[in-house]
Short mmCIF file of C-alpha atoms in Angstrom, two decimals:
data_model
loop_
_atom_site.label_atom_id
_atom_site.label_comp_id
_atom_site.label_asym_id
_atom_site.label_seq_id
_atom_site.Cartn_x
_atom_site.Cartn_y
_atom_site.Cartn_z
CA UNK T 1 0.00 0.00 0.00
CA UNK T 2 2.92 2.36 0.43
CA UNK T 3 4.07 2.43 -3.14
CA UNK T 4 5.35 5.76 -4.35
CA UNK T 5 3.69 7.52 -1.41
CA UNK T 6 6.20 6.28 1.14
CA UNK T 7 7.27 9.77 2.18
CA UNK T 8 3.71 10.81 2.98
CA UNK T 9 3.21 8.03 5.48
CA UNK T 10 6.44 8.77 7.34
CA UNK T 11 4.34 10.95 9.61
CA UNK T 12 2.17 8.00 10.65
CA UNK T 13 4.64 6.01 12.73
CA UNK T 14 6.36 8.93 14.50
CA UNK T 15 9.66 7.10 14.53
CA UNK T 16 11.45 10.33 13.67
CA UNK T 17 10.75 14.02 13.67
CA UNK T 18 11.65 14.47 10.02
CA UNK T 19 9.21 16.56 8.06
CA UNK T 20 7.36 14.85 5.19
CA UNK T 21 7.13 18.10 3.26
CA UNK T 22 10.68 18.53 1.98
CA UNK T 23 10.93 18.09 -1.77
CA UNK T 24 13.52 18.60 -4.44
CA UNK T 25 14.10 22.38 -4.56
CA UNK T 26 14.55 22.17 -8.32
CA UNK T 27 10.92 21.14 -8.77
CA UNK T 28 8.55 24.13 -8.91
CA UNK T 29 5.03 23.03 -9.90
CA UNK T 30 2.74 25.96 -10.44
CA UNK T 31 -0.99 26.49 -10.38
CA UNK T 32 -3.92 27.98 -8.48
CA UNK T 33 -4.77 27.30 -4.87
CA UNK T 34 -4.27 29.01 -1.54
CA UNK T 35 -0.74 28.38 -0.26
CA UNK T 36 -0.40 25.49 -2.72
CA UNK T 37 1.91 27.00 -5.30
CA UNK T 38 5.66 26.54 -4.88
CA UNK T 39 6.58 28.77 -7.78
CA UNK T 40 8.20 32.16 -7.45
CA UNK T 41 10.48 33.52 -4.77
CA UNK T 42 11.09 31.10 -1.92
CA UNK T 43 10.18 32.53 1.46
CA UNK T 44 12.44 31.77 4.43
CA UNK T 45 11.27 28.53 6.03
CA UNK T 46 11.71 27.40 9.59
CA UNK T 47 11.92 23.78 10.76
CA UNK T 48 8.17 23.71 11.43
CA UNK T 49 6.97 25.44 8.26
CA UNK T 50 4.99 23.19 5.90
CA UNK T 51 5.86 22.72 2.25
CA UNK T 52 3.34 22.27 -0.56
CA UNK T 53 4.44 20.17 -3.53
CA UNK T 54 1.66 21.45 -5.76
CA UNK T 55 -2.03 22.21 -5.86
CA UNK T 56 -5.24 20.22 -5.66
CA UNK T 57 -8.42 22.11 -6.57
CA UNK T 58 -11.59 20.11 -5.81
CA UNK T 59 -15.26 20.45 -6.70
CA UNK T 60 -18.31 18.49 -5.53
CA UNK T 61 -21.24 18.87 -7.91
CA UNK T 62 -24.06 17.20 -9.87
CA UNK T 63 -25.95 15.29 -7.12
CA UNK T 64 -27.95 12.37 -8.54
CA UNK T 65 -30.49 10.15 -6.79
CA UNK T 66 -29.45 6.53 -7.34
CA UNK T 67 -31.83 3.53 -7.06
CA UNK T 68 -34.61 6.10 -6.86
CA UNK T 69 -37.56 3.71 -6.68
CA UNK T 70 -36.12 1.39 -4.01
CA UNK T 71 -35.65 1.49 -0.25
CA UNK T 72 -31.88 1.64 -0.82
CA UNK T 73 -32.03 4.98 -2.60
CA UNK T 74 -29.13 7.36 -2.01
CA UNK T 75 -27.54 10.51 -3.42
CA UNK T 76 -24.25 10.30 -5.31
CA UNK T 77 -22.03 13.30 -6.02
CA UNK T 78 -19.56 13.94 -8.80
CA UNK T 79 -16.18 14.79 -7.28
CA UNK T 80 -13.67 16.34 -9.64
CA UNK T 81 -10.24 17.84 -9.21
CA UNK T 82 -7.55 19.77 -11.02
CA UNK T 83 -4.02 19.03 -9.85
CA UNK T 84 -0.34 18.96 -10.71
CA UNK T 85 0.61 16.60 -7.88
CA UNK T 86 2.77 13.73 -9.12
CA UNK T 87 0.88 11.12 -7.08
CA UNK T 88 -2.17 11.49 -9.34
CA UNK T 89 -2.18 9.66 -12.66
CA UNK T 90 -4.19 12.38 -14.40
CA UNK T 91 -4.40 16.16 -13.91
CA UNK T 92 -8.22 16.04 -13.95
CA UNK T 93 -9.42 13.04 -11.89
CA UNK T 94 -13.12 12.52 -11.24
CA UNK T 95 -15.50 9.93 -9.81
CA UNK T 96 -18.93 9.56 -8.25
CA UNK T 97 -19.10 9.07 -4.50
CA UNK T 98 -21.88 8.83 -1.89
CA UNK T 99 -21.91 10.20 1.64
CA UNK T 100 -20.69 6.94 3.22
CA UNK T 101 -17.61 7.10 0.97
CA UNK T 102 -16.79 10.51 2.42
CA UNK T 103 -17.23 9.05 5.91
CA UNK T 104 -14.78 6.22 5.13
CA UNK T 105 -12.26 8.70 3.74
CA UNK T 106 -12.48 10.91 6.81
CA UNK T 107 -12.37 8.08 9.39
CA UNK T 108 -9.29 6.48 7.84
CA UNK T 109 -7.42 9.71 7.30
CA UNK T 110 -7.82 10.28 11.05
CA UNK T 111 -6.38 6.82 11.74
CA UNK T 112 -3.58 7.07 9.18
CA UNK T 113 -2.53 10.63 10.10
CA UNK T 114 -3.21 11.09 13.84
CA UNK T 115 -1.26 14.35 14.04
CA UNK T 116 -3.06 15.96 11.10
CA UNK T 117 -6.11 18.19 11.52
CA UNK T 118 -8.65 16.21 9.49
CA UNK T 119 -11.87 18.22 8.93
CA UNK T 120 -15.17 16.99 10.31
CA UNK T 121 -18.11 15.89 8.17
CA UNK T 122 -21.68 17.11 8.77
CA UNK T 123 -24.08 14.83 10.61
CA UNK T 124 -25.67 12.21 8.38
CA UNK T 125 -29.30 13.30 8.75
CA UNK T 126 -29.20 16.70 10.48
CA UNK T 127 -28.53 20.05 8.87
CA UNK T 128 -29.46 23.43 10.33
CA UNK T 129 -32.12 25.60 8.66
CA UNK T 130 -33.30 22.75 6.41
CA UNK T 131 -36.87 21.53 6.00
CA UNK T 132 -37.95 18.37 4.23
CA UNK T 133 -36.37 14.92 3.96
CA UNK T 134 -32.83 13.98 2.97
CA UNK T 135 -33.80 13.85 -0.71
CA UNK T 136 -35.26 17.34 -0.83
CA UNK T 137 -33.42 19.74 -3.17
CA UNK T 138 -32.56 22.10 -0.30
CA UNK T 139 -31.09 19.32 1.86
CA UNK T 140 -29.10 17.84 -1.04
CA UNK T 141 -27.67 21.23 -2.01
CA UNK T 142 -26.66 22.06 1.55
CA UNK T 143 -24.98 18.69 1.90
CA UNK T 144 -23.19 19.18 -1.40
CA UNK T 145 -21.78 22.47 -0.13
CA UNK T 146 -20.64 20.82 3.12
CA UNK T 147 -18.94 17.96 1.27
CA UNK T 148 -17.34 20.45 -1.11
CA UNK T 149 -15.96 22.38 1.85
CA UNK T 150 -14.69 19.14 3.42
CA UNK T 151 -12.70 18.22 0.30
CA UNK T 152 -11.39 21.79 -0.01
CA UNK T 153 -9.89 21.49 3.47
CA UNK T 154 -8.33 18.14 2.57
CA UNK T 155 -6.94 19.65 -0.64
CA UNK T 156 -5.32 22.57 1.23
CA UNK T 157 -3.38 20.18 3.47
CA UNK T 158 0.13 19.42 2.11
CA UNK T 159 0.18 15.89 3.57
CA UNK T 160 -3.45 14.79 3.21
CA UNK T 161 -3.61 15.97 -0.41
CA UNK T 162 -0.84 13.49 -1.29
CA UNK T 163 -2.17 10.44 0.52
CA UNK T 164 -2.92 7.29 -1.49
CA UNK T 165 -6.42 7.17 -0.01
CA UNK T 166 -7.25 10.64 -1.31
CA UNK T 167 -5.84 9.70 -4.71
CA UNK T 168 -8.02 6.58 -4.81
CA UNK T 169 -11.05 8.57 -3.69
CA UNK T 170 -10.75 10.77 -6.78
CA UNK T 171 -9.42 8.24 -9.28
CA UNK T 172 -10.41 4.69 -8.42
CA UNK T 173 -13.10 3.00 -10.51
CA UNK T 174 -13.10 0.15 -7.97
CA UNK T 175 -13.43 2.19 -4.80
CA UNK T 176 -15.05 -0.59 -2.77
CA UNK T 177 -12.16 -2.92 -3.57
CA UNK T 178 -9.73 -0.22 -2.53
CA UNK T 179 -11.62 0.27 0.75
CA UNK T 180 -11.33 -3.43 1.59
CA UNK T 181 -7.63 -3.40 0.72
CA UNK T 182 -7.09 -0.36 2.92
CA UNK T 183 -8.84 -2.09 5.82
CA UNK T 184 -6.75 -5.22 5.34
CA UNK T 185 -3.44 -3.42 4.82
CA UNK T 186 -3.50 0.02 6.45
CA UNK T 187 -0.46 2.29 5.89
CA UNK T 188 2.24 2.00 8.53
CA UNK T 189 2.89 -0.94 10.85
CA UNK T 190 0.10 -2.35 12.97
CA UNK T 191 0.47 -1.21 16.58
CA UNK T 192 1.70 -4.11 18.68
CA UNK T 193 0.97 -4.47 22.40
CA UNK T 194 3.82 -2.96 24.38
CA UNK T 195 4.75 -2.27 27.96
CA UNK T 196 2.43 0.73 28.04
CA UNK T 197 -0.58 -1.53 27.29
CA UNK T 198 0.17 -3.66 30.34
CA UNK T 199 0.14 -0.77 32.81
CA UNK T 200 -2.91 -0.37 35.03
CA UNK T 201 -5.59 2.04 33.81
CA UNK T 202 -5.14 3.98 37.02
CA UNK T 203 -1.66 4.95 35.83
CA UNK T 204 -2.72 6.61 32.59
CA UNK T 205 -5.60 8.61 34.00
CA UNK T 206 -7.64 10.43 31.38
CA UNK T 207 -7.98 13.36 33.77
CA UNK T 208 -4.25 13.67 34.46
CA UNK T 209 -2.50 16.86 33.44
CA UNK T 210 0.87 17.41 31.85
CA UNK T 211 3.28 18.37 34.62
CA UNK T 212 5.75 20.24 32.41
CA UNK T 213 3.57 22.02 29.84
CA UNK T 214 5.22 23.52 26.77
CA UNK T 215 4.57 27.27 26.59
CA UNK T 216 4.18 27.08 22.81
CA UNK T 217 1.22 24.75 23.05
CA UNK T 218 -0.30 26.65 25.97
CA UNK T 219 -0.33 29.73 23.74
CA UNK T 220 -1.89 27.70 20.92
CA UNK T 221 -4.61 26.37 23.22
CA UNK T 222 -5.36 29.91 24.40
CA UNK T 223 -5.53 31.11 20.79
CA UNK T 224 -7.93 28.29 19.88
CA UNK T 225 -10.12 29.15 22.89
CA UNK T 226 -10.35 32.80 21.87
CA UNK T 227 -11.05 31.93 18.23
CA UNK T 228 -13.85 29.54 19.15
CA UNK T 229 -15.32 32.01 21.65
CA UNK T 230 -15.40 34.60 18.85
CA UNK T 231 -17.13 32.17 16.47
CA UNK T 232 -19.71 31.23 19.09
CA UNK T 233 -20.46 34.91 19.78
CA UNK T 234 -20.82 35.65 16.03
CA UNK T 235 -23.10 32.64 15.65
CA UNK T 236 -25.33 33.78 18.51
CA UNK T 237 -25.57 37.38 17.24
CA UNK T 238 -26.23 36.44 13.62
CA UNK T 239 -28.87 33.92 14.69
CA UNK T 240 -30.53 36.75 16.61
CA UNK T 241 -30.39 38.94 13.49
CA UNK T 242 -31.83 36.12 11.41
CA UNK T 243 -34.66 35.59 13.88
CA UNK T 244 -35.59 39.25 13.81
CA UNK T 245 -35.40 39.41 10.03
CA UNK T 246 -37.15 36.18 9.05
CA UNK T 247 -37.95 33.72 11.82
CA UNK T 248 -41.00 32.27 10.02
CA UNK T 249 -43.31 32.97 12.95
CA UNK T 250 -45.50 36.06 12.36
CA UNK T 251 -46.94 35.85 15.89
CA UNK T 252 -43.53 36.39 17.49
CA UNK T 253 -43.51 40.08 16.61
CA UNK T 254 -39.83 39.77 15.64
CA UNK T 255 -40.20 39.01 11.93
CA UNK T 256 -39.32 42.13 9.91
CA UNK T 257 -39.95 40.32 6.62
CA UNK T 258 -43.53 39.51 7.67
CA UNK T 259 -43.99 43.06 8.98
CA UNK T 260 -43.11 44.55 5.58
CA UNK T 261 -45.52 42.12 3.94
CA UNK T 262 -48.30 43.15 6.32
CA UNK T 263 -47.45 46.80 5.76
CA UNK T 264 -47.80 46.28 1.99
CA UNK T 265 -51.29 44.80 2.50
CA UNK T 266 -52.24 47.75 4.70
CA UNK T 267 -51.04 50.29 2.13
CA UNK T 268 -52.95 48.46 -0.60
CA UNK T 269 -56.07 48.75 1.57
CA UNK T 270 -55.52 52.50 1.81
CA UNK T 271 -55.39 52.63 -1.98
CA UNK T 272 -58.98 51.41 -2.22
CA UNK T 273 -60.09 54.20 0.11
CA UNK T 274 -58.13 57.04 -1.52
CA UNK T 275 -59.52 57.08 -5.04
CA UNK T 276 -57.28 59.93 -6.16
CA UNK T 277 -54.02 58.16 -5.37
CA UNK T 278 -54.96 54.51 -5.72
CA UNK T 279 -52.39 53.79 -8.43
CA UNK T 280 -49.38 55.32 -6.58
CA UNK T 281 -50.36 53.54 -3.37
CA UNK T 282 -50.60 50.24 -5.23
CA UNK T 283 -47.12 50.82 -6.64
CA UNK T 284 -45.85 51.64 -3.15
CA UNK T 285 -47.47 48.45 -1.84
CA UNK T 286 -45.73 46.45 -4.57
CA UNK T 287 -42.40 48.02 -3.59
CA UNK T 288 -42.95 46.93 0.02
CA UNK T 289 -43.72 43.41 -1.17
CA UNK T 290 -40.55 43.38 -3.28
CA UNK T 291 -38.52 44.61 -0.32
CA UNK T 292 -40.01 41.87 1.87
CA UNK T 293 -39.08 39.31 -0.79
CA UNK T 294 -35.54 40.73 -0.95
CA UNK T 295 -35.18 40.30 2.82
CA UNK T 296 -36.33 36.71 2.56
CA UNK T 297 -33.97 36.08 -0.36
CA UNK T 298 -31.03 37.57 1.58
CA UNK T 299 -31.78 35.26 4.51
CA UNK T 300 -31.82 32.19 2.28
CA UNK T 301 -28.83 33.01 0.07
CA UNK T 302 -26.57 35.00 2.40
CA UNK T 303 -27.42 34.70 6.11
CA UNK T 304 -28.13 30.98 6.25
CA UNK T 305 -25.01 29.95 4.25
CA UNK T 306 -22.95 32.27 6.45
CA UNK T 307 -24.28 30.63 9.62
CA UNK T 308 -23.68 27.14 8.21
CA UNK T 309 -20.11 28.04 7.22
CA UNK T 310 -19.57 29.62 10.64
CA UNK T 311 -20.67 26.43 12.39
CA UNK T 312 -18.57 24.32 10.03
CA UNK T 313 -15.50 26.42 10.81
CA UNK T 314 -16.19 25.90 14.52
CA UNK T 315 -16.23 22.10 14.10
CA UNK T 316 -13.01 22.38 12.08
CA UNK T 317 -11.45 24.22 15.00
CA UNK T 318 -12.66 21.42 17.30
CA UNK T 319 -10.66 18.98 15.16
CA UNK T 320 -7.62 21.20 15.62
CA UNK T 321 -8.20 21.22 19.38
CA UNK T 322 -8.35 17.41 19.35
CA UNK T 323 -4.86 17.27 17.80
CA UNK T 324 -3.52 19.58 20.53
CA UNK T 325 -5.14 17.35 23.16
CA UNK T 326 -3.61 14.24 21.57
CA UNK T 327 -0.18 15.90 21.68
CA UNK T 328 -0.65 16.49 25.41
CA UNK T 329 -1.54 12.81 25.80
CA UNK T 330 1.71 11.80 24.08
CA UNK T 331 3.67 13.92 26.53
CA UNK T 332 1.64 12.56 29.42
CA UNK T 333 2.41 8.99 28.32
CA UNK T 334 6.11 9.83 28.46
CA UNK T 335 5.84 11.44 31.91
CA UNK T 336 3.77 8.60 33.38
CA UNK T 337 6.10 5.95 31.97
CA UNK T 338 9.10 7.83 33.39
CA UNK T 339 7.48 7.88 36.83
CA UNK T 340 6.66 4.19 36.57
CA UNK T 341 10.26 3.42 35.62
CA UNK T 342 11.50 5.44 38.63
CA UNK T 343 9.24 3.46 40.96
CA UNK T 344 10.38 0.10 39.61
CA UNK T 345 14.03 1.19 39.82
CA UNK T 346 13.61 2.24 43.45
CA UNK T 347 12.08 -1.11 44.30
CA UNK T 348 14.96 -2.92 42.60
CA UNK T 349 17.51 -0.80 44.52
CA UNK T 350 15.72 -1.52 47.80
CA UNK T 351 15.88 -5.25 47.26
CA UNK T 352 19.54 -5.01 46.28
CA UNK T 353 20.30 -3.06 49.49
CA UNK T 354 18.48 -5.59 51.66
CA UNK T 355 20.25 -8.58 50.07
CA UNK T 356 23.69 -7.00 50.34
CA UNK T 357 23.05 -6.08 53.96
CA UNK T 358 24.04 -2.48 53.34
CA UNK T 359 20.60 -1.18 54.33
CA UNK T 360 17.46 -2.44 55.94
CA UNK T 361 13.88 -1.49 55.51
CA UNK T 362 14.20 1.23 58.13
CA UNK T 363 16.25 3.44 55.84
CA UNK T 364 13.88 3.25 52.89
CA UNK T 365 10.64 4.66 54.24
CA UNK T 366 7.41 3.40 55.75
CA UNK T 367 6.10 1.83 52.55
CA UNK T 368 9.23 -0.31 52.14
CA UNK T 369 9.03 -1.33 55.79
CA UNK T 370 5.40 -2.41 55.43
CA UNK T 371 6.21 -4.28 52.22
CA UNK T 372 8.93 -6.24 53.97
CA UNK T 373 6.51 -7.15 56.78
CA UNK T 374 3.91 -8.34 54.29
CA UNK T 375 6.54 -10.45 52.49
CA UNK T 376 7.56 -11.95 55.83
CA UNK T 377 3.96 -12.94 56.61
CA UNK T 378 3.62 -14.51 53.13
CA UNK T 379 6.80 -16.47 53.66
CA UNK T 380 8.64 -14.77 50.82
CA UNK T 381 11.05 -12.87 53.04
CA UNK T 382 14.23 -14.66 52.04
CA UNK T 383 17.21 -13.89 49.83
CA UNK T 384 16.29 -16.47 47.20
CA UNK T 385 12.87 -14.92 46.56
CA UNK T 386 14.43 -11.45 46.59
CA UNK T 387 17.02 -12.44 43.98
CA UNK T 388 14.29 -13.90 41.76
CA UNK T 389 12.24 -10.76 42.18
CA UNK T 390 15.27 -8.62 41.33
CA UNK T 391 15.79 -10.62 38.16
CA UNK T 392 12.20 -9.96 37.07
CA UNK T 393 12.55 -6.30 37.98
CA UNK T 394 15.72 -6.02 35.88
CA UNK T 395 13.80 -7.39 32.89
CA UNK T 396 10.94 -4.95 33.50
CA UNK T 397 13.38 -2.03 33.89
CA UNK T 398 14.92 -2.84 30.52
CA UNK T 399 11.47 -2.96 28.91
CA UNK T 400 10.48 0.29 30.59
CA UNK T 401 13.70 2.02 29.52
CA UNK T 402 12.99 1.09 25.91
CA UNK T 403 9.36 2.21 26.30
CA UNK T 404 10.39 5.53 27.86
CA UNK T 405 12.86 6.18 25.03
CA UNK T 406 10.20 5.39 22.43
CA UNK T 407 7.60 7.52 24.23
CA UNK T 408 10.03 10.44 24.39
CA UNK T 409 10.83 10.19 20.68
CA UNK T 410 7.13 9.86 19.86
CA UNK T 411 6.25 12.88 22.00
CA UNK T 412 8.95 15.02 20.39
CA UNK T 413 7.98 13.93 16.86
CA UNK T 414 4.30 14.51 17.55
CA UNK T 415 5.10 17.97 18.92
CA UNK T 416 7.01 18.85 15.76
CA UNK T 417 4.15 17.66 13.59
CA UNK T 418 1.64 19.57 15.71
CA UNK T 419 3.61 22.79 15.23
CA UNK T 420 3.42 22.27 11.47
CA UNK T 421 -0.28 21.51 11.73
CA UNK T 422 -0.96 24.79 13.49
CA UNK T 423 0.66 26.68 10.62
CA UNK T 424 -1.39 24.71 8.08
CA UNK T 425 -4.60 25.26 10.05
CA UNK T 426 -3.86 28.98 10.26
CA UNK T 427 -3.49 29.16 6.46
CA UNK T 428 -6.74 27.27 5.93
CA UNK T 429 -8.58 29.30 8.56
CA UNK T 430 -7.53 32.59 6.98
CA UNK T 431 -8.61 31.37 3.53
CA UNK T 432 -12.01 30.28 4.82
CA UNK T 433 -12.63 33.47 6.78
CA UNK T 434 -11.76 35.49 3.69
CA UNK T 435 -14.22 33.43 1.64
CA UNK T 436 -16.93 33.43 4.33
CA UNK T 437 -16.81 37.17 5.06
CA UNK T 438 -16.41 37.99 1.37
CA UNK T 439 -19.58 36.04 0.51
CA UNK T 440 -21.41 37.77 3.34
CA UNK T 441 -20.31 41.20 2.12
CA UNK T 442 -21.25 40.36 -1.49
CA UNK T 443 -24.70 39.21 -0.38
CA UNK T 444 -25.30 42.34 1.67
CA UNK T 445 -24.15 44.58 -1.19
CA UNK T 446 -26.44 42.77 -3.63
CA UNK T 447 -29.36 43.15 -1.24
CA UNK T 448 -28.88 46.87 -0.65
CA UNK T 449 -28.28 47.59 -4.34
CA UNK T 450 -31.49 45.77 -5.28
CA UNK T 451 -33.37 47.53 -2.47
CA UNK T 452 -32.13 50.94 -3.64
CA UNK T 453 -33.27 50.19 -7.19
CA UNK T 454 -36.74 49.25 -5.94
CA UNK T 455 -37.10 52.41 -3.82
CA UNK T 456 -35.66 54.65 -6.54
CA UNK T 457 -38.31 53.39 -8.99
CA UNK T 458 -41.14 54.38 -6.66
CA UNK T 459 -39.89 57.95 -6.02
CA UNK T 460 -41.01 59.40 -9.41
CA UNK T 461 -44.43 57.77 -8.98
CA UNK T 462 -44.86 59.31 -5.53
CA UNK T 463 -43.72 62.70 -6.80
CA UNK T 464 -46.46 62.69 -9.49
CA UNK T 465 -49.14 62.88 -6.81
CA UNK T 466 -50.74 66.33 -7.04
CA UNK T 467 -51.18 68.17 -3.81
CA UNK T 468 -53.43 71.28 -4.00
CA UNK T 469 -52.58 73.90 -1.40
#
């Protein structure tokens, strides 16, 4: 399964801290894509700066209902790409995939690349602001946008974009066969039970905290907290604005769209009473109806997509937080194993001191004294049993020393990868915020321009009303 993608999967095993992004500096593929072009002047790069080998531009489009007249009906989507990455066999791969295929891709990218921020997929049956079943045009279109955004995030990632699974997702005509092969032969070695798996669960407590936190990751966690707090606040405020503009409940008294509609009806009623200005009032009523329709259209095409994108960006940030938490767990594994090794070493030294007669239990603390008394009661308080126990402890110490060394290397490598991931996530976050806020601004501009045109058309009609003084 490794094939020509061996360098990509170096980041899976964490055997070394080497970056998987370094490529031949003579190769300069060019093309569109945020932070995906390596052409032009090379910027100074630090040890934790990512490197893109090329671009991958993805599109999810053309949803089709398959097996429409059966109980197994589902929606398939055409996924296409434009790329100059050497791992792909064609610059324009395409295939049809269903939602469960996206789920498989996401789940196994998480397993294959534990230190990468893999974006989250939307829930299978629940989407905000959607009415109707999962085959309704509105639901299908919203899901298409979510899946498109998911693949865009994958495509922006310099490691994920080059994985064999992503390549197969876009290119393979036998995707189900590839899925079974991936399950049978996942990239990287299968994790084998080690000394850490034999330690009591009380040792590796899920609620334990890192004793020597790295200031760099504390700052990152604080930055993530502030970013998510800002997104949550924006979500709450824009939901309030949406509710006041078009909440769909006329009795709430908070629906401006419905109020303009009611006002139009009231003005039209006045037109029937004022025979001299019936026509201008009818035009004014029509303008109010058009403005109400514009408000509703802005909610559907601008506000709702903005809120969905905002929530999607929040879940993406949660995935980033999960990587930071996993990095802390790697460091915690190292610290707990080190403490365990210290305890076993102390016990071995105590037994050695007792056997040699250089020290008794009295010089090694209350716990050692009580342990000796318990051994005496059990009948194991003799040199032969102590020597045998020392032999077993020596074996365990050797295993623990190897485990501690591996845990330390893993923790350091994971930290290096996490630093790179934060840079990648920052790039992606900035690109998405630019897109999200740009779409919001464009929608607002379109709304106000259309509203101005409607009101400007009614002004000459109002001015033609004769007023005799």
